[in-house]
Coordinates of C-alpha atoms and ligand atoms in Angstrom, one line a residue:
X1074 CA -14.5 -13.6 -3.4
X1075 CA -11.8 -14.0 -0.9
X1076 CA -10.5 -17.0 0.2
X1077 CA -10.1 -18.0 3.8
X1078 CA -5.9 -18.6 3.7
X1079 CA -4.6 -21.5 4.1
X1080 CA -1.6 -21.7 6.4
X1081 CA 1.4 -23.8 5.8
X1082 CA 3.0 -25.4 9.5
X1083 CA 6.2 -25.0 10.0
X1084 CA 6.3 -27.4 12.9
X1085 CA 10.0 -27.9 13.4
X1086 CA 11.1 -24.2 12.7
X1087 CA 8.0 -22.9 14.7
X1088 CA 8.4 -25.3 17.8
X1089 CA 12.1 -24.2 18.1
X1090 CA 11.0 -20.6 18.2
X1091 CA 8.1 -21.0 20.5
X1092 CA 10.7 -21.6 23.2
X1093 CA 12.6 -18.4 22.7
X1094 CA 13.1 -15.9 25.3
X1095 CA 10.3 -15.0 26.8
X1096 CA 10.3 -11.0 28.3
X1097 CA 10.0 -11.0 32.4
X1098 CA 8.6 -7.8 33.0
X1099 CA 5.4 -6.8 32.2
X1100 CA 5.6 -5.8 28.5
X1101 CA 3.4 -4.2 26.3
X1102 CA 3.8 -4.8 22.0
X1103 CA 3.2 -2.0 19.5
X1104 CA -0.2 -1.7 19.2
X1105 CA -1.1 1.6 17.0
X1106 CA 1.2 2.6 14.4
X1107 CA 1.8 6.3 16.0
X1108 CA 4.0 5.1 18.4
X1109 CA 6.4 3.6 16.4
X1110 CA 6.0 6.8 14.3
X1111 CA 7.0 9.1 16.4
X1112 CA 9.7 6.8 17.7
X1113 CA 11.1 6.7 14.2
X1114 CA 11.4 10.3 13.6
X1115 CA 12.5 11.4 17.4
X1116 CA 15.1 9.0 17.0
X1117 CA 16.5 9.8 13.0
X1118 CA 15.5 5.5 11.7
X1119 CA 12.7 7.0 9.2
X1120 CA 11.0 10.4 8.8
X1121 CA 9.0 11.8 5.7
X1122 CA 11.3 12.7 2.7
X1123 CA 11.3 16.3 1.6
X1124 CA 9.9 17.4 5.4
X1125 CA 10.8 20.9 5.5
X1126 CA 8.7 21.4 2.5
X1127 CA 5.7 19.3 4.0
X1128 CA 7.1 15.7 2.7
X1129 CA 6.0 13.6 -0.8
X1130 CA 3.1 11.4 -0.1
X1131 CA 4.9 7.8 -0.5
X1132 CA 8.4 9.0 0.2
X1133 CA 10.7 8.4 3.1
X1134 CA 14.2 8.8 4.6
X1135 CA 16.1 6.3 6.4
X1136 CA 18.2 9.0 8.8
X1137 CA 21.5 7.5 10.8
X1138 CA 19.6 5.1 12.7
X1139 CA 17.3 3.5 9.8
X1140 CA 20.2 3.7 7.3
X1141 CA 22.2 0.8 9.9
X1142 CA 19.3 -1.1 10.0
X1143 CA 18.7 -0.9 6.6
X1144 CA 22.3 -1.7 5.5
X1145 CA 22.2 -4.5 8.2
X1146 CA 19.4 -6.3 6.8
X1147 CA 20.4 -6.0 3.4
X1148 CA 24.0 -7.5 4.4
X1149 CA 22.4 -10.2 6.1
X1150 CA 20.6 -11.4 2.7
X1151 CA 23.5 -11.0 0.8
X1152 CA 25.0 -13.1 2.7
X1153 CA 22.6 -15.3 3.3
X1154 CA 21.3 -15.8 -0.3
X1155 CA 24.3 -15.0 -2.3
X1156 CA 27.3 -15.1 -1.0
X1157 CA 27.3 -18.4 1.4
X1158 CA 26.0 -20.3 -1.7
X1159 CA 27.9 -21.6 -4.7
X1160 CA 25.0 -21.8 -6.9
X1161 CA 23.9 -18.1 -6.5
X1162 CA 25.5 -15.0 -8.3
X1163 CA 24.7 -11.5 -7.5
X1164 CA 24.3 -8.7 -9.9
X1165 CA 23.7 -5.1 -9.7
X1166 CA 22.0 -3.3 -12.3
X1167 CA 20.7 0.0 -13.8
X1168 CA 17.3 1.3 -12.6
X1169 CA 16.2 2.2 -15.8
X1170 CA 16.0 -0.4 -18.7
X1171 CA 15.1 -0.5 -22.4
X1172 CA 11.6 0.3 -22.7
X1173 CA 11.5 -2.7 -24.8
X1174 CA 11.9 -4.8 -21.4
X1175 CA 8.2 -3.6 -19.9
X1176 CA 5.9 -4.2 -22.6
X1177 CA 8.1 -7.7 -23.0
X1178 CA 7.3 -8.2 -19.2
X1179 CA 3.9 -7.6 -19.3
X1180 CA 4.0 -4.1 -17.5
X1181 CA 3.0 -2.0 -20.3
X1182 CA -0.1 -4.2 -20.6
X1183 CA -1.0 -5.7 -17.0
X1184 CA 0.7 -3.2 -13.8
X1185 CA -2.3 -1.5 -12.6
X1186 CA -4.6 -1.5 -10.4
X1187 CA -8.5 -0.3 -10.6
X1188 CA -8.8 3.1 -9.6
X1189 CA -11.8 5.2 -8.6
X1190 CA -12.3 9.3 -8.0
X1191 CA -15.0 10.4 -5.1
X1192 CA -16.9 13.5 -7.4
X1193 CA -17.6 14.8 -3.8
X1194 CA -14.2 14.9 -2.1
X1195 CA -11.6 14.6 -5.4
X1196 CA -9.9 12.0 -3.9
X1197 CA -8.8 8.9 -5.8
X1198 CA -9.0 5.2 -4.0
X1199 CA -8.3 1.9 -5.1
X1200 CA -11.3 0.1 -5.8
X1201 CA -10.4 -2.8 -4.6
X1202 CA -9.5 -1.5 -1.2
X1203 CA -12.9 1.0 -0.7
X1204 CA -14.0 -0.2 2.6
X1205 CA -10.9 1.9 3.9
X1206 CA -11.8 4.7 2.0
X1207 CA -14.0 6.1 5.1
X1208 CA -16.7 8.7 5.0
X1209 CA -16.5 11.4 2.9
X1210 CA -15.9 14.7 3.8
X1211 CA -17.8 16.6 1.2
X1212 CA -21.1 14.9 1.0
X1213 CA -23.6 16.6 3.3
X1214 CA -26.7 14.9 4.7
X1215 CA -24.6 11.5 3.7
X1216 CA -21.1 10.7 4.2
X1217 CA -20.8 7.8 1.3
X1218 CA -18.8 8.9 -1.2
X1219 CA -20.0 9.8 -5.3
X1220 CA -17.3 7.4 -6.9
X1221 CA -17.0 6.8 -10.4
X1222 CA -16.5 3.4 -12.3
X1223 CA -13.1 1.8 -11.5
X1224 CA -10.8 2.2 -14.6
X1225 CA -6.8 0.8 -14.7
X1226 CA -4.2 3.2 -13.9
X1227 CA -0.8 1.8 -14.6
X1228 CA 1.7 1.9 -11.5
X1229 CA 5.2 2.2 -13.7
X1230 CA 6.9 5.7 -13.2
X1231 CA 7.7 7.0 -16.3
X1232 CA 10.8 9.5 -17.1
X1233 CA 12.3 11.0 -20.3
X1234 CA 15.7 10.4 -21.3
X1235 CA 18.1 12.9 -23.1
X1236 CA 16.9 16.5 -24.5
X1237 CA 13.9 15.4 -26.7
X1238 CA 10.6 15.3 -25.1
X1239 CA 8.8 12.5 -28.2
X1240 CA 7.6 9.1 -27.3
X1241 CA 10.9 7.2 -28.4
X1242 CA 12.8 9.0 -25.1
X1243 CA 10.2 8.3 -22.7
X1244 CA 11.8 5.6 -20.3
X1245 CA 10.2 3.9 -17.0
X1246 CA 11.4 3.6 -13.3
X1247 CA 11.8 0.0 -12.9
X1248 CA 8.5 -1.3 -10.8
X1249 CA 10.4 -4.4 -9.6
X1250 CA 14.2 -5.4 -9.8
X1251 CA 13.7 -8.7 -11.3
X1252 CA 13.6 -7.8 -15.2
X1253 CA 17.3 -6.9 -15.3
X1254 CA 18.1 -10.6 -13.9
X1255 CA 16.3 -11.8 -16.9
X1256 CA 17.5 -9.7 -19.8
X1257 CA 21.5 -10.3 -18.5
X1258 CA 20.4 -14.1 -17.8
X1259 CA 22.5 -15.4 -20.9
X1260 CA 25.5 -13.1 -20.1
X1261 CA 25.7 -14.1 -16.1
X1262 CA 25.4 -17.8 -16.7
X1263 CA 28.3 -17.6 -19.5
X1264 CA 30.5 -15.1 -17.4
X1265 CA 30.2 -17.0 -14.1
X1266 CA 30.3 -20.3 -15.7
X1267 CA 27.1 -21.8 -13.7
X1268 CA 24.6 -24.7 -14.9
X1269 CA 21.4 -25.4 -14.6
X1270 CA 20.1 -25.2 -11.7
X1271 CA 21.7 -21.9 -10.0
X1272 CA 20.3 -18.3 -9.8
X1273 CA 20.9 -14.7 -9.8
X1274 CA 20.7 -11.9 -6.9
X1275 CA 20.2 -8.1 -6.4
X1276 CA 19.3 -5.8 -4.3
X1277 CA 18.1 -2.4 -5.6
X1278 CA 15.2 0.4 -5.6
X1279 CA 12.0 -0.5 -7.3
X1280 CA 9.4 2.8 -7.7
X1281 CA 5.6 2.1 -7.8
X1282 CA 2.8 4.6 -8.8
X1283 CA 0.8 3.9 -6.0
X1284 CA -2.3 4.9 -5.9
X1285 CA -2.8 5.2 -1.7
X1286 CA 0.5 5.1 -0.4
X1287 CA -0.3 4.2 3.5
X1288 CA 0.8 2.7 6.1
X1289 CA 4.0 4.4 7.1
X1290 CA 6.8 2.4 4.7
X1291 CA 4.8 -0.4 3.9
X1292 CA 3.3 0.8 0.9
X1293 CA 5.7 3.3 -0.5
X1294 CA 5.9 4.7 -4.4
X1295 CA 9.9 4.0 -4.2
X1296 CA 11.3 1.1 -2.3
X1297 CA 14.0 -1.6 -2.0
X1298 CA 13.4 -4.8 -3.4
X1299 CA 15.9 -8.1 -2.2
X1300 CA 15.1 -10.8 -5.3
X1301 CA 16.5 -13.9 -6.4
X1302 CA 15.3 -15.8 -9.9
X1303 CA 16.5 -19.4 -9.7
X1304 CA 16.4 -21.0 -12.7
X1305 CA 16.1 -24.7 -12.5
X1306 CA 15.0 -27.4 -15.4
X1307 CA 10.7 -27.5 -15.9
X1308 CA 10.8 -30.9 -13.8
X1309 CA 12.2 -29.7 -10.9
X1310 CA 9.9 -26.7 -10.2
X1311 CA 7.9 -28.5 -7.4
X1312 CA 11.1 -29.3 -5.6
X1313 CA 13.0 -25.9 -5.5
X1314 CA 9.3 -23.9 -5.2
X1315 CA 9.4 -26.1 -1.8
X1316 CA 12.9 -25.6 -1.0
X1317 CA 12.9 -21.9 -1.4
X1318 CA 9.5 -21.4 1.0
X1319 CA 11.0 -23.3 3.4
X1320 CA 14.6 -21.4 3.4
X1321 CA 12.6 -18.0 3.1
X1322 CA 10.7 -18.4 6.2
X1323 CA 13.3 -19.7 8.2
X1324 CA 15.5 -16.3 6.8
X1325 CA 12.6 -14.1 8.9
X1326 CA 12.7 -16.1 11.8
X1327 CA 16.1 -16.2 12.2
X1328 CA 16.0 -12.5 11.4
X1329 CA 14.2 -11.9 15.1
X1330 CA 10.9 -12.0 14.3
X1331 CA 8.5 -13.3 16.8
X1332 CA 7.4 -16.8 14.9
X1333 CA 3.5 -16.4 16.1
X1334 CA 3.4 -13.4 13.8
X1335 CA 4.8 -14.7 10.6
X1336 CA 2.9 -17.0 8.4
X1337 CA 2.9 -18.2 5.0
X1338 CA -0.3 -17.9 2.5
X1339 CA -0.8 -19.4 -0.8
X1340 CA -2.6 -17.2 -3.6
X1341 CA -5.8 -19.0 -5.1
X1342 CA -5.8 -19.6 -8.5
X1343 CA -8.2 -16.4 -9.0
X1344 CA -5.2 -13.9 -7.2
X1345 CA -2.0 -14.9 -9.1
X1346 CA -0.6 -12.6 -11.8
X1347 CA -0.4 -13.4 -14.8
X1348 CA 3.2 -14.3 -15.2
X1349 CA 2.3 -16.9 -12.3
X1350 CA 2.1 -20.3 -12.0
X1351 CA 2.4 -20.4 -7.8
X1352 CA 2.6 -18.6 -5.7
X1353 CA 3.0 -18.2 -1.8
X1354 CA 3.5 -14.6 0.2
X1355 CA 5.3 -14.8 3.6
X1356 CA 3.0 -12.4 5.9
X1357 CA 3.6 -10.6 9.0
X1358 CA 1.0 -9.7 11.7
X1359 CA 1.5 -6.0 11.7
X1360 CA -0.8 -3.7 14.0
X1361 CA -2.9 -3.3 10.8
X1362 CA -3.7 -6.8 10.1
X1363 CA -1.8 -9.6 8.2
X1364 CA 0.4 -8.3 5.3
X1365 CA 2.5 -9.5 2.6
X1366 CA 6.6 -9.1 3.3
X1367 CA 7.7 -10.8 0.5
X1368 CA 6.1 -13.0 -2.4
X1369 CA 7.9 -16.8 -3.6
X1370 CA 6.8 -17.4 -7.3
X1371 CA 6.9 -19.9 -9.9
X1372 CA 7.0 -17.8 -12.6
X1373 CA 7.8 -20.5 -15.3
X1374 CA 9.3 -19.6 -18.9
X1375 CA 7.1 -16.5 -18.8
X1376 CA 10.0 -13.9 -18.3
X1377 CA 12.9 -16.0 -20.7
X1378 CA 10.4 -16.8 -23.4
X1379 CA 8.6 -13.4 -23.3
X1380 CA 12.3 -11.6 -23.7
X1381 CA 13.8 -14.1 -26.5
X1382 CA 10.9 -12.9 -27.9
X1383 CA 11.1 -9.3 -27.8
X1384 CA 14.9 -9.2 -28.3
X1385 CA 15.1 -11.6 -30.9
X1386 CA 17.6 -13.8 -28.5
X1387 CA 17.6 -17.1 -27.4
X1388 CA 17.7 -17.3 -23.8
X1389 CA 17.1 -20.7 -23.6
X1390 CA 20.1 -23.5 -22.5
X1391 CA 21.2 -27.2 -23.8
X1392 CA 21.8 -29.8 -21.1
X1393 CA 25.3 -30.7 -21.3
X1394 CA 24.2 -34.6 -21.3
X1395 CA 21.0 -35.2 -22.7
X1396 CA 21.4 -32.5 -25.7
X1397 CA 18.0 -31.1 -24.5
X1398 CA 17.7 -27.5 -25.5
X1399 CA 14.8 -25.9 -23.3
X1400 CA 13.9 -22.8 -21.3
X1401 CA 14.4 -22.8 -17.4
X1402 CA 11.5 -22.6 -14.6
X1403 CA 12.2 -19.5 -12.8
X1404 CA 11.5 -19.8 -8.8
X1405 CA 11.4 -15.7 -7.6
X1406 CA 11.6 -14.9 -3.7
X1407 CA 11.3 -11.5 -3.6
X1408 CA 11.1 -9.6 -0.7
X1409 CA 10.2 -5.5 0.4
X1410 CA 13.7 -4.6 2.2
X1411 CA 11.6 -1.3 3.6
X1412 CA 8.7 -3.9 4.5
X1413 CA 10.9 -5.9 6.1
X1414 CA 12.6 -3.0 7.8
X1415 CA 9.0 -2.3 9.1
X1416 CA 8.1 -6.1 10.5
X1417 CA 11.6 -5.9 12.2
X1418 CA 10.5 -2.5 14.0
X1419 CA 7.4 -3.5 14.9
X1420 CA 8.6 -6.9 16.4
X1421 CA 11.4 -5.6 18.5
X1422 CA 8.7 -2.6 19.8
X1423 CA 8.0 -2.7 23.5
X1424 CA 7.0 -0.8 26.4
X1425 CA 7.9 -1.7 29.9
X1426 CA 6.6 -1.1 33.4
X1427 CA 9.6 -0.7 35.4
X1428 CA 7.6 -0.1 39.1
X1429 CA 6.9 3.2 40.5
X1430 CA 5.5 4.6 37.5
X1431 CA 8.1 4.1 35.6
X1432 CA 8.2 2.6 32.1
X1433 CA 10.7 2.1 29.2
X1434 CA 10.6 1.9 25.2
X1435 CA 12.9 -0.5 24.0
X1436 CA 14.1 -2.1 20.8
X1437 CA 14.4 -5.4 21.0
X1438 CA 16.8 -5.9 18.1
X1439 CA 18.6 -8.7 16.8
X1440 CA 22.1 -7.7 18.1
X1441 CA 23.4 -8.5 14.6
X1442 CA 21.1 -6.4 12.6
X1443 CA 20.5 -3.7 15.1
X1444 CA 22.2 -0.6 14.3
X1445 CA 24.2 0.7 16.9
X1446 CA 25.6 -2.9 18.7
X1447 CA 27.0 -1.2 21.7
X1448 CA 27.4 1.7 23.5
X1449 CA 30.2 3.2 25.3
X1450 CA 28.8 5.5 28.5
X1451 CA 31.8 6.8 30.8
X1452 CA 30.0 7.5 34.5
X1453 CA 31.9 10.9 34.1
X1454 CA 33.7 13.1 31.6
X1455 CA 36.5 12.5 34.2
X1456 CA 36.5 9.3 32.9
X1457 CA 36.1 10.3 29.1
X1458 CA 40.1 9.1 27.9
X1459 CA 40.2 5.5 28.9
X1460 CA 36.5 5.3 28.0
X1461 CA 37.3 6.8 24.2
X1462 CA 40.3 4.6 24.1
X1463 CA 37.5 1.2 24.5
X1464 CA 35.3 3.0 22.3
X1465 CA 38.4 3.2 19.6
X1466 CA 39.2 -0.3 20.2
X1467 CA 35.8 -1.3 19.6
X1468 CA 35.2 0.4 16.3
X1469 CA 37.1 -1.7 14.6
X1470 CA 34.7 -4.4 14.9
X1471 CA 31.2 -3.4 16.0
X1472 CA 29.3 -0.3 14.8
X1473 CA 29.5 1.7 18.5
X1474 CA 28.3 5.1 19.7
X1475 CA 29.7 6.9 22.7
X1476 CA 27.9 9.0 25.1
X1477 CA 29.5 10.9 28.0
X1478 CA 26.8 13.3 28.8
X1479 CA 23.7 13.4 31.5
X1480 CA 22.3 11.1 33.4
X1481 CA 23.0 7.3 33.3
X1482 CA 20.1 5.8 33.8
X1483 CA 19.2 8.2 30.8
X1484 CA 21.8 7.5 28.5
X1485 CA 20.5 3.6 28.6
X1486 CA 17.1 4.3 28.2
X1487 CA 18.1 6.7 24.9
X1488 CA 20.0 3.0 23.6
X1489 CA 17.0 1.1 25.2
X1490 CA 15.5 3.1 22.6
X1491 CA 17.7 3.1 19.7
X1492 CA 17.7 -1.2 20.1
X1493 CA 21.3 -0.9 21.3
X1494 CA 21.6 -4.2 22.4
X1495 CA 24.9 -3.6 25.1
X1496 CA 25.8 -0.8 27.0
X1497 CA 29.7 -0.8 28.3
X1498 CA 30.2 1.5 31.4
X1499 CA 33.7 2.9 32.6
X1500 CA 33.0 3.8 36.2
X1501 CA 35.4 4.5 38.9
X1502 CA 36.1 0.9 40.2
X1503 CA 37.5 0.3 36.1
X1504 CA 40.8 2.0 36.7
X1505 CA 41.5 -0.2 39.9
X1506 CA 39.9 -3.7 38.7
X1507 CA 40.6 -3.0 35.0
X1508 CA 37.3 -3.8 33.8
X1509 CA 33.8 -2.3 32.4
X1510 CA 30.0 -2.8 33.5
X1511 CA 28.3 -4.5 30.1
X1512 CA 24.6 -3.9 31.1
X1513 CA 22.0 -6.0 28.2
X1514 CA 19.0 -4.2 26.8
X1515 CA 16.1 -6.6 26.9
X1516 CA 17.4 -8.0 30.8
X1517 CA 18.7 -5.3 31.7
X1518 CA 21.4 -7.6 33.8
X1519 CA 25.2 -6.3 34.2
X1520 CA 28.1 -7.9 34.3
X1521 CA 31.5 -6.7 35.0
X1522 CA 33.9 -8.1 32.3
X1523 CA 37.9 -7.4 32.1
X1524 CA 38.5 -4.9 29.0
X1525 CA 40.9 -7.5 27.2
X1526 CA 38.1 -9.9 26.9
X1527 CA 35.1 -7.3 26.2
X1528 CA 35.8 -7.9 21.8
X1529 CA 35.5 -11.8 22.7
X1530 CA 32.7 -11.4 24.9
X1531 CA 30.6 -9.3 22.5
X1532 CA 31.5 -10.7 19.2
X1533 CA 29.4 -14.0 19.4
X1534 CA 26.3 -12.5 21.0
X1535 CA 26.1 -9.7 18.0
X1536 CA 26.5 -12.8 15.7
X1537 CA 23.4 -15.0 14.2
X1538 CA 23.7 -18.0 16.0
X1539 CA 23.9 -21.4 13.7
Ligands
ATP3031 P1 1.2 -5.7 -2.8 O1 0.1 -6.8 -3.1 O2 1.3 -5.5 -1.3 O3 1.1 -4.5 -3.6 P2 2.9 -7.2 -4.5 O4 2.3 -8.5 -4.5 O5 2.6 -6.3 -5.7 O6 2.6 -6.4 -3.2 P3 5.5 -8.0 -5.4 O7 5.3 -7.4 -6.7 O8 5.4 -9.5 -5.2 O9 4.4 -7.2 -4.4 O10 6.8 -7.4 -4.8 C1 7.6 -8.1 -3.9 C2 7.8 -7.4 -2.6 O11 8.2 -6.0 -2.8 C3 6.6 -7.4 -1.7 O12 6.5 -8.6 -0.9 C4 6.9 -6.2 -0.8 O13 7.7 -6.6 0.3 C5 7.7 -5.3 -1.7 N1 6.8 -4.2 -2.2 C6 5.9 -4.3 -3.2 N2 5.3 -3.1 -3.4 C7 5.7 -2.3 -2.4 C8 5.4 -0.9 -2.0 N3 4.6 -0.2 -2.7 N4 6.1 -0.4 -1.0 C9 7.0 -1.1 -0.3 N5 7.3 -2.4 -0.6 C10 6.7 -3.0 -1.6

C-alpha cells in the first residue's frame, strides 16, 4: 500500500528562496524530457555511451559540457561536506572489494528487485513498477501483457578477476560506494586521528543491474554516488539524523534549484531496507513526477557489526572518558551525482518569448557550477588579439570559452544555451574607452566594465553567496 508522503517544512530555508529572482519575460519550464534530450546531445553535456554502435541501454557520456558540470557539482560537495569541516575525512577507494564485503552487507542476500517476463513480447519489467509497462505489442485481440510470477533478480554486476574462470575469482561491481567507508573505518579514524562523532567521504562510481534503465540518467546501470557515513554514539542518532536533513536540503537549494520543486519524504516503516532504521529521501519534481535525488539514513550498527563479523575484526571504539566500548550509529546521506546532474538541468531549462516570434533556450545555471562561466565574443576577427589576450587573462581564474565567429546575437544564444552565465564583448568603442560589454544570461542586461576590473567584477557573482 502506498503511503500518502509526508512532507517536512522547511519554513526558514523555503521562505528565503521563495523570494528569489523571479524571470521577467514570459518563460516556459521543461516540460517533456525530449527537449532537454536533444539539448544534451546537440550541445556535447550527455549523449548515449557507445553511440556509433547504437548505445548500451543504461549507459551514458558526459561530453565537454556535462563533464564541467559534472566536475562542478562534485567540487562543490567536496567542499561543502568534506573539506570545510573538521570532523569529516575523505577517502577514495577501489571499485571492486572482497567479495567477502557483499554477503557481509547484505547484498548477496537482499539487492534485488522482483522481476517479471511478458511470454508475448520477451520483455522483462519490474513488477513493482507494471503500470508503466504499457500495452503490449505482441498480444493480438488484447494488448495486456502474459507475465509471469515476479521472482528476485539481484542488481550487483558481477566480474571475474585474474585468468581462472571458478567461483573463488568471481568479484562484483560495487552497487553503492558506502561499503568501502565501512571496511577502512578502523584504519581512517586511527590515521586521521578523529573521535567520535566525525565521518568519512567519497565520491566514486557505483554500477546497478537495473532491470528498466529509463528516464534518461536517472536510472542508469553505472553511476556516481556522493556519500558520507557519520558515525556518532547510539544516543545521539536523533540529533545528527536531524542535523544532516537539514544541511542536505539546504546543499540543493543553495545548489540552484528552484525550492517549490524539492521536497523531503520519509519512508514508512513497510519501505525501509533492511539495514534501516530511518530514513528520509530528498525528492525533486522532475517532468516525470516526484523522484528520489538522494536518500539520508540511519543505518545503525548494521554495517560495523555485520563486517566485525565477517572479518573477524573489531570495529567497534572505547570512549576515551567513560571506558564505554560500543559500536557507532551510522547517519548515510547519500546522493546520485548523475541524478543530481539531471535536477540541476531540468531546473535551469527555459524557453523564452523574445517578441516577434522569437524565442530562446537558456540554462539558467548557477554561475558557480555552470560549466563554461564566461564567454569571450570579439564583434570581429579584427578584433580577435586584444580579445584573446582577456580571454588569456581570464583562464587563469574562470573556466572561459572564446568565440570569434558569426553572428552576435548568435554566439549569445549558443552560451544562452550552454548556461554560460556572462558574455564579455570586445567591440570597437574597447580600444578607445578600454573596456568590454558583460552582457548576463538570464537578464540579458549589459554593462560596459573597464578590463582591469572585469576579474573583480566576475569573481563574486560565479561564487556561492554565504
Ligand atoms: P531508487 O529507489 O530510485 O532505485 P535507491 O533508494 O535504491 O534509489 P540508494 O541506494 O539510496 O538509492 O542510492 C543513493 C542515491 O544513489 C540515490 O538517491 C540516487 O541519487 C543514486 N542512484 C541510485 N540508483 C541509481 C541509478 N540506477 N541511477 C542513477 N542514480 C542512482
Amino acid at each position: 500500500m502506498t503511503r500518502p508522503p509526508r512532507v517536512i517544512g522547511e519554513a526558514d530555508i523555503l521562505a528565503r528562496l521563495m523570494s528569489s529572482v523571479a524571470p521577467t519575460r514570459d518563460s516556459r519550464r521543461l516540460e517533456r524530457m525530449e527537449d532537454l534530450v536533444s539539448l544534451c546531445a546537440r550541445r556535447g553535456f550527455i549523449f548515449p555511451s557507445s553511440e556509433i554502435y547504437g548505445g548500451i541501454n543504461g549507459f551514458w557520456d558526459y561530453g565537454p559540457l556535462g563533464v564541467e558540470l559534472k566536475n562542478n557539482l562534485k567540487a562543490t560537495w567536496w567542499q561543502r561536506v568534506v573539506r570545510e569541516r573538521p570532523d569529516v575525512e575523505g577517502i577514495d577507494t577501489a571499485i571492486i572489494a572482497h567479495p567477502r564485503t557483499w554477503e557481509a552487507s547484505g547484498h548477496v542476500e537482499h539487492f534485488s528487485d522482483p522481476l517479471v517476463d511478458c511470454r508475448a513480447c520477451k520483455k522483462r519489467f519490474r513488477a513493482d513498477q507494471l503500470d508503466e509497462a504499457g500495452p503490449c505489442p505482441s498480444r493480438e485481440g488484447t494488448s495486456d501483457h502474459d507475465f509471469t510470477e515476479a521472482r528476485q533478480f539481484n542488481l550487483m554486476l558481477q566480474t571475474q578477476i585474474g585468468a581462472s574462470e571458478d567461483a573463488a575469482s568471481m568479484a562484483y561491481l560495487r552497487a553503492e560506494t558506502c561499503q568501502s567507508i565501512f571496511s577502512d573505518f578502523k584504519r581512517v579514524r586511527e590515521s586521521s586521528r578523529q573521535k567520535i562523532p566525525f565521518g568519512i567521504g567519497q565520491i566514486g562510481k557505483a554500477f546497478r543491474n537495473e532491470i528498466n534503465p529509463r528516464n534518461f540518467t536517472f536510472r542508469s546501470r553505472e553511476f556516481e554516488q556522493a556519500e558520507l557515513e557519520f558515525f556518532c554514539h547510539p544516543s545521539e542518532r536523533e540529533r545528527w539524523f536531524d542535523y544532516w536533513r537539514r544541511e542536505r536540503l539546504r546543499f540543493h537549494i543553495d545548489l540552484g534549484l528552484d525550492a517549490s520543486s524539492l521536497r523531503m519524504r520519509e519512508h514508512g516503516k513497510d519501505e525501509l531496507a533492511h539495514y534501516c532504521n530511518a530514513a528520509i529521501d530528498v525528492e525533486y519534481l522532475f517532468p516525470f513526477g516526484w523522484q528520489e535525488i538522494e536518500g539520508i539514513h540511519d543505518r545503525g550498527d548494521w554495517d560495523l557489526s555485520r563486517h566485525s563479523e565477517f572479518s573477524g575484526k573489531d570495529l567497534g571504539v572505547t570512549d576515551p572518558q567513560s571506558k564505554e566500548h560500543y559500536l557507532p550509529t551510522v547517519i548515510e546521506t547519500s546522493v546520485g551525482i548523475d541524478r543530481t546532474c539531471l535536477a540541476l538541468l531540468c531546473d535551469a531549462y527555459a524557453e523564452e518569448d523574445l517578441g516577434d516570434g522569437e524565442t530562446r533556450t537558456l540554462l539558467r545555471l548557477h554561475p558557480a557550477i555552470a560549466p563554461i562561466q564566461v564567454a569571450v565574443l570579439p564583434l570581429s576577427k579584427k578584433l580577435a588579439e586584444p580579445a584573446r589576450a582577456i580571454e588569456a587573462e581570464l583562464r587563469r581564474r574562470f573556466n572561459v570559452f572564446y568565440d570569434e565567429a558569426g553572428n552576435i546575437g548568435r554566439r549569445y544564444r549558443r552560451q544562452d544555451e550552454a548556461g554560460t552565465p556572462f558574455c564579455v564583448t570586445y567591440d570597437f568603442d574597447t580600444a578607445r574607452d578600454g573596456k568590454v560589454t558583460v552582457r548576463d544570461r538570464d537578464s540579458m542586461d549589459q554593462e560596459r566594465i573597464g578590463i582591469p576590473e572585469l576579474a573583480i567584477y566576475l569573481g563574486p557573482r560565479c561564487e556561492f553567496g554565504e
